[in-house]
Amino acid sequence: MQAKDIMHPEDAKALQVLRKLKGFDELIRLSMEYGYEQLYRGENLGMLLKVNTENYPLLFQTFKEVVKTVGIREPELYIYNDPVMNAYTYGETNTFIALSSSLVERMNINELRCVIAHECGHILCQHTLYNTLLRTIHELGYWLQLLSYATLGPTLMAMQYWSRKSELSADRCAAVVVGERTFQMTMLKLTCGMKEIKGSPYQLVEQAREYHRLEKSSWLDRIQQNCRVAFYTHPQMVNRAWEIDRWKNSWQYRSLREKIQEKNN
């Protein structure tokens, strides 16, 4: 699999804009060179559980299979203690994927495969550099009070816009690896936090239609929703489900899915 196969057009456009912001690539790579990435690896080894063949053999085997399918260099895999179902990837040269304990407990193995494939999609599309920069800025702002929205202004807003679009590319990677139906079920669990889902896996797609009607009902509703989303690093869950539901009918999705199924068989 190649990044161009799954990259969402809006992700590609936003990434081009970010690359024109001179100095930011160098800034984060410099911080990595002087140990920021190693600091996080030390934190992981000190505070998180590193997954291997001994503690979670099925999860580790699934992880390695997804990494091979996506075609990236194998990152490290960790589990961290958190009641909120979530996962993230971090780093530019020493990349890792972290899964929350509640995610591992409430997702079945195919849904965990979906989440891991999503994070691998970020690595494949080389999102990790800018995700690392965005995460670093937030941490410097909230923890050390060195940076703020007022300080960075349009630059941070542009990065957050890109971050939302980058999630759509990673979602495509997940849908291709596990199939769009499993993707939709995974999204439902991430949205409501429930271990079991009742009814159709396409509930968020139907809900997206309702949301879009609300969004378009008046100019005030449109402004309110757009302003609200502008401060998010992730798209709304219904829009993520909606995007994949539309993409599943494309030749690109069907072709990639067939190749992966043939390879696995």
C-alpha angles and dihedrals in degrees: 000000000000130000092243089059094065106020113123112232092236090051091053092049094047091047090055089054092050092050088059091061096096118218101020096096089051092046096057095039088053091052089050092049091055095054110275091123092046088050089060093046089053090049090051094049091045101044110017133064113250110219118230142150092281104053104031106009098168093047091047092048090049090049092052091048092053092047090052093047093050091044104229134134108272113262124199119268124218139175119215130193111256134133090214116085106238144129136194143179125217142178137053105229102012100039124187138181120216125197124194118240092239090054092054091046098048103036124078118228095267091051090049087051087055093052092047091048089053091054091045087053089060090053093046092052091047092241091141096085095058094035087055091050092049092047091047092051092051092048093047088049100046101033105032099020090225098126134030143176088262091053097051100027113162094015093062091044090052091050092049090050090052091046090058091051093045089060089061091058092049089049089056090054090051093048092050093050099046104018127259095268093059088044091056092049090050091051090052091054092047090050100050101022093228123143093216126039122209122208131003121357087224096068093115091053090056090045089052090060089054091047092050090051089053092046092053097039094095141353089251093055090049093051092046094050095044092049091049094050093047090078095049124100090200131047120246112279093241091055092050089053090045094051094053092044088058095042094051090075093056125105088234094061095043093048095049092044092051092050092052093047091050091049092050093048 
